[in-house]
Amino acid sequence: MPGMIVTNPPKAEAEDVEALAGYGTATVGEAMGRTGFLGTHLRPIQQGVRIAGTAVTVLCWPGDNLMIHAAVEQCGVGDILVVTTTSPCEDGLFGELFATALAHRGVRGVVLNTGIRDTAELRAMGFPAWSAAVSPQGTVKATGGSVNVPIVIGGQVIRPGDVIVADDDGVVVVPRERARDTAEASEAREQKEAGARAAFLEGQLGLDRYRLRETLTRLGVTYRSYEEVES
């Protein structure tokens, strides 16, 4: 089937994206019922960076970055480029020249379910990136693919215009229709955790705050002294 480039897909509202940018991936994923995580294999090339933006999706063939070139034209302010391949690939499909072009267009970062290169240059220019591999292996530009179509990474469907949140812990996708509700749920979770943090600073135990002693009893977990166990 021939590839396609979809133009002007719907996107999450900018204010909802900005609200989600204030929360970490752990908070956002928990707010959605522990969903949306794209997998432990996607790691940041930098540390201490958190971004959120709307997805521009790319489906490439392995070892071929033609469709990333096509995707740059579809990217704008506040977007995050999200790339996967039709079968596993760790070649360096993305590097500093792509990042230069994307930064000029106001793109906030890139998530690659494949390889990346020029990592030192990307860090120096402050262009955030998450990838499944780091590799200097080059690519060709010979096979058609698609831009702004639904793709799958880590079992999660990512559609153009969905919200991508990424930080040191990994990458989470928020469906565009759920962006506002997820931002509100994330805020509620942050407030709840602030209360727990204050309690823990005063010495309260999670066992008591979350009534987990009852859970231990229900599961048949008992307390025994060392002497009882050794006798």
PDB file of C-alpha atoms in Angstrom:
ATOM      1  CA  MET A   1       0.000   0.000   0.000  1.00  0.00           C
ATOM      2  CA  PRO A   2       1.431   3.435  -0.919  1.00  0.00           C
ATOM      3  CA  GLY A   3       2.272   5.794   1.887  1.00  0.00           C
ATOM      4  CA  MET A   4       0.532   9.072   2.589  1.00  0.00           C
ATOM      5  CA  ILE A   5       1.192  12.461   4.114  1.00  0.00           C
ATOM      6  CA  VAL A   6      -1.805  13.774   6.029  1.00  0.00           C
ATOM      7  CA  THR A   7      -1.942  17.539   6.392  1.00  0.00           C
ATOM      8  CA  ASN A   8      -3.558  19.624   9.139  1.00  0.00           C
ATOM      9  CA  PRO A   9      -4.722  16.852  11.497  1.00  0.00           C
ATOM     10  CA  PRO A  10      -6.673  17.853  14.625  1.00  0.00           C
ATOM     11  CA  LYS A  11      -4.566  18.626  17.686  1.00  0.00           C
ATOM     12  CA  ALA A  12      -5.043  18.878  21.418  1.00  0.00           C
ATOM     13  CA  GLU A  13      -5.748  22.400  22.620  1.00  0.00           C
ATOM     14  CA  ALA A  14      -2.587  24.392  23.309  1.00  0.00           C
ATOM     15  CA  GLU A  15      -3.655  25.339  26.848  1.00  0.00           C
ATOM     16  CA  ASP A  16      -4.188  21.684  27.729  1.00  0.00           C
ATOM     17  CA  VAL A  17      -0.758  20.775  26.363  1.00  0.00           C
ATOM     18  CA  GLU A  18       0.819  23.533  28.439  1.00  0.00           C
ATOM     19  CA  ALA A  19      -1.024  22.306  31.527  1.00  0.00           C
ATOM     20  CA  LEU A  20       0.298  18.773  30.993  1.00  0.00           C
ATOM     21  CA  ALA A  21       3.827  20.143  30.566  1.00  0.00           C
ATOM     22  CA  GLY A  22       3.810  20.945  34.268  1.00  0.00           C
ATOM     23  CA  TYR A  23       3.633  17.291  35.306  1.00  0.00           C
ATOM     24  CA  GLY A  24       6.020  14.368  35.055  1.00  0.00           C
ATOM     25  CA  THR A  25       5.343  11.245  33.039  1.00  0.00           C
ATOM     26  CA  ALA A  26       4.720   9.234  36.206  1.00  0.00           C
ATOM     27  CA  THR A  27       2.000  11.640  37.344  1.00  0.00           C
ATOM     28  CA  VAL A  28       0.382  11.815  33.905  1.00  0.00           C
ATOM     29  CA  GLY A  29       0.423   8.046  33.442  1.00  0.00           C
ATOM     30  CA  GLU A  30      -1.075   7.488  36.882  1.00  0.00           C
ATOM     31  CA  ALA A  31      -3.725  10.127  36.183  1.00  0.00           C
ATOM     32  CA  MET A  32      -4.807   8.082  33.143  1.00  0.00           C
ATOM     33  CA  GLY A  33      -5.056   4.870  35.136  1.00  0.00           C
ATOM     34  CA  ARG A  34      -1.468   3.736  34.601  1.00  0.00           C
ATOM     35  CA  THR A  35      -1.720   3.849  30.808  1.00  0.00           C
ATOM     36  CA  GLY A  36       0.051   5.636  27.965  1.00  0.00           C
ATOM     37  CA  PHE A  37       3.658   4.627  28.743  1.00  0.00           C
ATOM     38  CA  LEU A  38       5.623   3.913  25.548  1.00  0.00           C
ATOM     39  CA  GLY A  39       8.094   1.503  27.144  1.00  0.00           C
ATOM     40  CA  THR A  40      11.350   1.356  29.033  1.00  0.00           C
ATOM     41  CA  HIS A  41      13.401   1.143  25.828  1.00  0.00           C
ATOM     42  CA  LEU A  42      12.922   4.839  25.034  1.00  0.00           C
ATOM     43  CA  ARG A  43      15.611   6.760  26.904  1.00  0.00           C
ATOM     44  CA  PRO A  44      16.582  10.448  26.893  1.00  0.00           C
ATOM     45  CA  ILE A  45      19.937  11.549  25.533  1.00  0.00           C
ATOM     46  CA  GLN A  46      19.924  14.371  28.119  1.00  0.00           C
ATOM     47  CA  GLN A  47      18.965  14.733  31.771  1.00  0.00           C
ATOM     48  CA  GLY A  48      16.759  17.155  33.640  1.00  0.00           C
ATOM     49  CA  VAL A  49      14.502  18.006  30.690  1.00  0.00           C
ATOM     50  CA  ARG A  50      10.700  17.737  30.577  1.00  0.00           C
ATOM     51  CA  ILE A  51       8.648  18.583  27.495  1.00  0.00           C
ATOM     52  CA  ALA A  52       5.091  18.250  26.246  1.00  0.00           C
ATOM     53  CA  GLY A  53       3.784  18.830  22.754  1.00  0.00           C
ATOM     54  CA  THR A  54       1.493  17.598  20.009  1.00  0.00           C
ATOM     55  CA  ALA A  55       2.592  14.574  18.020  1.00  0.00           C
ATOM     56  CA  VAL A  56       3.576  14.638  14.371  1.00  0.00           C
ATOM     57  CA  THR A  57       3.846  10.929  13.600  1.00  0.00           C
ATOM     58  CA  VAL A  58       6.172   9.289  11.100  1.00  0.00           C
ATOM     59  CA  LEU A  59       6.272   5.725   9.769  1.00  0.00           C
ATOM     60  CA  CYS A  60       9.574   4.920   8.047  1.00  0.00           C
ATOM     61  CA  TRP A  61      11.113   1.795   6.591  1.00  0.00           C
ATOM     62  CA  PRO A  62      14.139   0.410   8.459  1.00  0.00           C
ATOM     63  CA  GLY A  63      17.366   2.174   7.591  1.00  0.00           C
ATOM     64  CA  ASP A  64      15.486   4.808   5.574  1.00  0.00           C
ATOM     65  CA  ASN A  65      14.724   8.350   6.794  1.00  0.00           C
ATOM     66  CA  LEU A  66      13.005   9.721   3.685  1.00  0.00           C
ATOM     67  CA  MET A  67       9.746  10.269   5.537  1.00  0.00           C
ATOM     68  CA  ILE A  68      11.409  12.284   8.297  1.00  0.00           C
ATOM     69  CA  HIS A  69      12.397  14.757   5.581  1.00  0.00           C
ATOM     70  CA  ALA A  70       8.758  14.817   4.486  1.00  0.00           C
ATOM     71  CA  ALA A  71       7.566  15.233   8.076  1.00  0.00           C
ATOM     72  CA  VAL A  72       9.637  18.352   8.748  1.00  0.00           C
ATOM     73  CA  GLU A  73       7.327  20.304   6.443  1.00  0.00           C
ATOM     74  CA  GLN A  74       4.315  19.220   8.517  1.00  0.00           C
ATOM     75  CA  CYS A  75       5.842  20.313  11.836  1.00  0.00           C
ATOM     76  CA  GLY A  76       5.121  23.576  13.603  1.00  0.00           C
ATOM     77  CA  VAL A  77       5.393  25.416  16.890  1.00  0.00           C
ATOM     78  CA  GLY A  78       4.682  23.186  19.871  1.00  0.00           C
ATOM     79  CA  ASP A  79       4.961  19.871  18.040  1.00  0.00           C
ATOM     80  CA  ILE A  80       7.008  16.806  18.926  1.00  0.00           C
ATOM     81  CA  LEU A  81       8.174  14.520  16.117  1.00  0.00           C
ATOM     82  CA  VAL A  82       7.446  10.843  16.847  1.00  0.00           C
ATOM     83  CA  VAL A  83       9.093   8.257  14.588  1.00  0.00           C
ATOM     84  CA  THR A  84       8.819   4.498  14.268  1.00  0.00           C
ATOM     85  CA  THR A  85       9.684   1.964  11.557  1.00  0.00           C
ATOM     86  CA  THR A  86       7.775  -0.838   9.873  1.00  0.00           C
ATOM     87  CA  SER A  87      10.087  -3.397  11.516  1.00  0.00           C
ATOM     88  CA  PRO A  88      12.776  -3.132  14.211  1.00  0.00           C
ATOM     89  CA  CYS A  89      15.646  -0.788  13.374  1.00  0.00           C
ATOM     90  CA  GLU A  90      18.459   0.757  15.409  1.00  0.00           C
ATOM     91  CA  ASP A  91      20.148   2.765  12.650  1.00  0.00           C
ATOM     92  CA  GLY A  92      20.713   6.460  13.253  1.00  0.00           C
ATOM     93  CA  LEU A  93      17.733   7.877  11.367  1.00  0.00           C
ATOM     94  CA  PHE A  94      17.905  11.280  13.064  1.00  0.00           C
ATOM     95  CA  GLY A  95      20.723  13.709  13.850  1.00  0.00           C
ATOM     96  CA  GLU A  96      21.808  17.302  14.265  1.00  0.00           C
ATOM     97  CA  LEU A  97      20.787  18.538  10.812  1.00  0.00           C
ATOM     98  CA  PHE A  98      17.207  17.357  11.283  1.00  0.00           C
ATOM     99  CA  ALA A  99      17.164  18.947  14.729  1.00  0.00           C
ATOM    100  CA  THR A 100      18.351  22.249  13.289  1.00  0.00           C
ATOM    101  CA  ALA A 101      15.496  22.285  10.780  1.00  0.00           C
ATOM    102  CA  LEU A 102      12.926  21.312  13.424  1.00  0.00           C
ATOM    103  CA  ALA A 103      14.152  23.836  15.984  1.00  0.00           C
ATOM    104  CA  HIS A 104      13.718  26.564  13.360  1.00  0.00           C
ATOM    105  CA  ARG A 105      10.060  25.526  13.079  1.00  0.00           C
ATOM    106  CA  GLY A 106       9.455  25.628  16.839  1.00  0.00           C
ATOM    107  CA  VAL A 107       9.416  21.860  17.403  1.00  0.00           C
ATOM    108  CA  ARG A 108      10.007  20.945  21.045  1.00  0.00           C
ATOM    109  CA  GLY A 109      11.766  17.614  20.644  1.00  0.00           C
ATOM    110  CA  VAL A 110      11.777  14.168  19.078  1.00  0.00           C
ATOM    111  CA  VAL A 111      10.864  10.640  20.132  1.00  0.00           C
ATOM    112  CA  LEU A 112      12.370   7.855  18.032  1.00  0.00           C
ATOM    113  CA  ASN A 113      11.475   4.185  18.284  1.00  0.00           C
ATOM    114  CA  THR A 114      14.731   3.630  16.404  1.00  0.00           C
ATOM    115  CA  GLY A 115      18.270   4.994  16.460  1.00  0.00           C
ATOM    116  CA  ILE A 116      19.628   8.504  16.842  1.00  0.00           C
ATOM    117  CA  ARG A 117      23.070   9.994  16.290  1.00  0.00           C
ATOM    118  CA  ASP A 118      24.925  13.279  16.838  1.00  0.00           C
ATOM    119  CA  THR A 119      23.895  13.113  20.473  1.00  0.00           C
ATOM    120  CA  ALA A 120      26.644  15.461  21.683  1.00  0.00           C
ATOM    121  CA  GLU A 121      25.583  18.058  19.141  1.00  0.00           C
ATOM    122  CA  LEU A 122      21.926  17.662  20.090  1.00  0.00           C
ATOM    123  CA  ARG A 123      22.742  18.216  23.750  1.00  0.00           C
ATOM    124  CA  ALA A 124      24.881  21.234  22.901  1.00  0.00           C
ATOM    125  CA  MET A 125      22.062  22.845  20.914  1.00  0.00           C
ATOM    126  CA  GLY A 126      19.518  21.974  23.616  1.00  0.00           C
ATOM    127  CA  PHE A 127      17.249  19.906  21.386  1.00  0.00           C
ATOM    128  CA  PRO A 128      15.554  17.223  23.548  1.00  0.00           C
ATOM    129  CA  ALA A 129      15.464  13.674  22.220  1.00  0.00           C
ATOM    130  CA  TRP A 130      14.369  10.227  23.362  1.00  0.00           C
ATOM    131  CA  SER A 131      15.303   7.124  21.397  1.00  0.00           C
ATOM    132  CA  ALA A 132      15.452   3.341  21.443  1.00  0.00           C
ATOM    133  CA  ALA A 133      19.116   3.281  20.425  1.00  0.00           C
ATOM    134  CA  VAL A 134      22.140   5.445  19.716  1.00  0.00           C
ATOM    135  CA  SER A 135      23.968   4.575  16.504  1.00  0.00           C
ATOM    136  CA  PRO A 136      26.230   6.315  13.981  1.00  0.00           C
ATOM    137  CA  GLN A 137      24.917   4.024  11.240  1.00  0.00           C
ATOM    138  CA  GLY A 138      23.693   6.052   8.291  1.00  0.00           C
ATOM    139  CA  THR A 139      20.526   5.647   6.244  1.00  0.00           C
ATOM    140  CA  VAL A 140      19.134   5.838   2.715  1.00  0.00           C
ATOM    141  CA  LYS A 141      16.218   7.817   1.313  1.00  0.00           C
ATOM    142  CA  ALA A 142      14.579   5.337  -0.997  1.00  0.00           C
ATOM    143  CA  THR A 143      11.255   4.020   0.328  1.00  0.00           C
ATOM    144  CA  GLY A 144       7.919   5.706   0.824  1.00  0.00           C
ATOM    145  CA  GLY A 145       6.193   5.725   4.191  1.00  0.00           C
ATOM    146  CA  SER A 146       3.626   7.884   5.941  1.00  0.00           C
ATOM    147  CA  VAL A 147       3.329  11.068   7.979  1.00  0.00           C
ATOM    148  CA  ASN A 148       0.531  11.957  10.399  1.00  0.00           C
ATOM    149  CA  VAL A 149      -1.051   8.511  10.512  1.00  0.00           C
ATOM    150  CA  PRO A 150      -1.630   6.432  13.664  1.00  0.00           C
ATOM    151  CA  ILE A 151       1.482   4.516  14.737  1.00  0.00           C
ATOM    152  CA  VAL A 152       2.185   2.071  17.555  1.00  0.00           C
ATOM    153  CA  ILE A 153       5.102   2.212  20.012  1.00  0.00           C
ATOM    154  CA  GLY A 154       5.304  -0.009  23.061  1.00  0.00           C
ATOM    155  CA  GLY A 155       1.759  -1.225  22.497  1.00  0.00           C
ATOM    156  CA  GLN A 156       0.386   2.327  22.625  1.00  0.00           C
ATOM    157  CA  VAL A 157      -1.393   3.922  19.667  1.00  0.00           C
ATOM    158  CA  ILE A 158      -0.156   7.441  18.914  1.00  0.00           C
ATOM    159  CA  ARG A 159      -2.243   9.591  16.601  1.00  0.00           C
ATOM    160  CA  PRO A 160      -1.243  12.908  15.102  1.00  0.00           C
ATOM    161  CA  GLY A 161      -2.237  15.665  17.479  1.00  0.00           C
ATOM    162  CA  ASP A 162      -2.121  13.493  20.604  1.00  0.00           C
ATOM    163  CA  VAL A 163      -0.074  14.918  23.467  1.00  0.00           C
ATOM    164  CA  ILE A 164       3.401  13.565  24.116  1.00  0.00           C
ATOM    165  CA  VAL A 165       4.903  14.106  27.575  1.00  0.00           C
ATOM    166  CA  ALA A 166       8.557  13.150  28.042  1.00  0.00           C
ATOM    167  CA  ASP A 167      11.095  13.458  30.849  1.00  0.00           C
ATOM    168  CA  ASP A 168      13.918  11.542  32.521  1.00  0.00           C
ATOM    169  CA  ASP A 169      11.564   8.646  33.309  1.00  0.00           C
ATOM    170  CA  GLY A 170      10.420   8.067  29.728  1.00  0.00           C
ATOM    171  CA  VAL A 171       7.594   8.990  27.357  1.00  0.00           C
ATOM    172  CA  VAL A 172       3.794   8.951  27.764  1.00  0.00           C
ATOM    173  CA  VAL A 173       1.068   9.613  25.194  1.00  0.00           C
ATOM    174  CA  VAL A 174      -2.213  11.297  26.115  1.00  0.00           C
ATOM    175  CA  PRO A 175      -5.062  10.987  23.588  1.00  0.00           C
ATOM    176  CA  ARG A 176      -5.990  14.456  22.411  1.00  0.00           C
ATOM    177  CA  GLU A 177      -9.596  14.055  23.589  1.00  0.00           C
ATOM    178  CA  ARG A 178      -8.377  13.268  27.100  1.00  0.00           C
ATOM    179  CA  ALA A 179      -5.849  16.084  27.402  1.00  0.00           C
ATOM    180  CA  ARG A 180      -7.948  18.413  29.550  1.00  0.00           C
ATOM    181  CA  ASP A 181      -9.299  15.705  31.845  1.00  0.00           C
ATOM    182  CA  THR A 182      -5.818  14.252  32.248  1.00  0.00           C
ATOM    183  CA  ALA A 183      -4.362  17.653  33.144  1.00  0.00           C
ATOM    184  CA  GLU A 184      -7.050  18.107  35.792  1.00  0.00           C
ATOM    185  CA  ALA A 185      -6.499  14.591  37.153  1.00  0.00           C
ATOM    186  CA  SER A 186      -2.743  15.217  37.219  1.00  0.00           C
ATOM    187  CA  GLU A 187      -3.270  18.369  39.282  1.00  0.00           C
ATOM    188  CA  ALA A 188      -5.456  16.463  41.729  1.00  0.00           C
ATOM    189  CA  ARG A 189      -2.811  13.769  42.011  1.00  0.00           C
ATOM    190  CA  GLU A 190      -0.091  16.363  42.622  1.00  0.00           C
ATOM    191  CA  GLN A 191      -2.122  17.857  45.457  1.00  0.00           C
ATOM    192  CA  LYS A 192      -2.703  14.426  46.974  1.00  0.00           C
ATOM    193  CA  GLU A 193       1.006  13.630  46.785  1.00  0.00           C
ATOM    194  CA  ALA A 194       1.855  16.982  48.375  1.00  0.00           C
ATOM    195  CA  GLY A 195      -0.256  15.983  51.358  1.00  0.00           C
ATOM    196  CA  ALA A 196       1.462  12.618  51.585  1.00  0.00           C
ATOM    197  CA  ARG A 197       4.885  14.236  51.296  1.00  0.00           C
ATOM    198  CA  ALA A 198       4.144  16.568  54.182  1.00  0.00           C
ATOM    199  CA  ALA A 199       2.922  13.657  56.290  1.00  0.00           C
ATOM    200  CA  PHE A 200       6.017  11.571  55.540  1.00  0.00           C
ATOM    201  CA  LEU A 201       8.244  14.504  56.475  1.00  0.00           C
ATOM    202  CA  GLU A 202       6.546  14.427  59.875  1.00  0.00           C
ATOM    203  CA  GLY A 203       7.217  10.709  60.228  1.00  0.00           C
ATOM    204  CA  GLN A 204       3.938   9.115  59.203  1.00  0.00           C
ATOM    205  CA  LEU A 205       4.264   5.714  57.535  1.00  0.00           C
ATOM    206  CA  GLY A 206       2.692   4.752  54.247  1.00  0.00           C
ATOM    207  CA  LEU A 207       1.370   1.667  56.015  1.00  0.00           C
ATOM    208  CA  ASP A 208      -0.833   3.913  58.134  1.00  0.00           C
ATOM    209  CA  ARG A 209      -1.621   6.713  55.701  1.00  0.00           C
ATOM    210  CA  TYR A 210      -2.852   4.283  53.048  1.00  0.00           C
ATOM    211  CA  ARG A 211      -4.341   1.817  55.563  1.00  0.00           C
ATOM    212  CA  LEU A 212      -2.082  -0.917  54.258  1.00  0.00           C
ATOM    213  CA  ARG A 213      -1.938  -2.731  57.577  1.00  0.00           C
ATOM    214  CA  GLU A 214      -5.482  -3.886  56.821  1.00  0.00           C
ATOM    215  CA  THR A 215      -4.301  -5.145  53.458  1.00  0.00           C
ATOM    216  CA  LEU A 216      -1.455  -7.090  55.058  1.00  0.00           C
ATOM    217  CA  THR A 217      -3.880  -8.693  57.496  1.00  0.00           C
ATOM    218  CA  ARG A 218      -6.300  -9.589  54.713  1.00  0.00           C
ATOM    219  CA  LEU A 219      -3.478 -11.238  52.784  1.00  0.00           C
ATOM    220  CA  GLY A 220      -2.435 -13.246  55.820  1.00  0.00           C
ATOM    221  CA  VAL A 221       0.875 -11.480  56.389  1.00  0.00           C
ATOM    222  CA  THR A 222       1.902 -11.720  60.057  1.00  0.00           C
ATOM    223  CA  TYR A 223       4.532 -10.114  62.267  1.00  0.00           C
ATOM    224  CA  ARG A 224       6.957 -12.448  64.071  1.00  0.00           C
ATOM    225  CA  SER A 225       9.963 -11.603  66.224  1.00  0.00           C
ATOM    226  CA  TYR A 226      13.371 -12.862  65.193  1.00  0.00           C
ATOM    227  CA  GLU A 227      13.384 -15.171  68.213  1.00  0.00           C
ATOM    228  CA  GLU A 228      10.062 -16.718  67.174  1.00  0.00           C
ATOM    229  CA  VAL A 229      11.289 -17.350  63.662  1.00  0.00           C
ATOM    230  CA  GLU A 230      14.583 -18.895  64.808  1.00  0.00           C
ATOM    231  CA  SER A 231      13.150 -21.042  67.595  1.00  0.00           C
TER     232      SER A 231
END
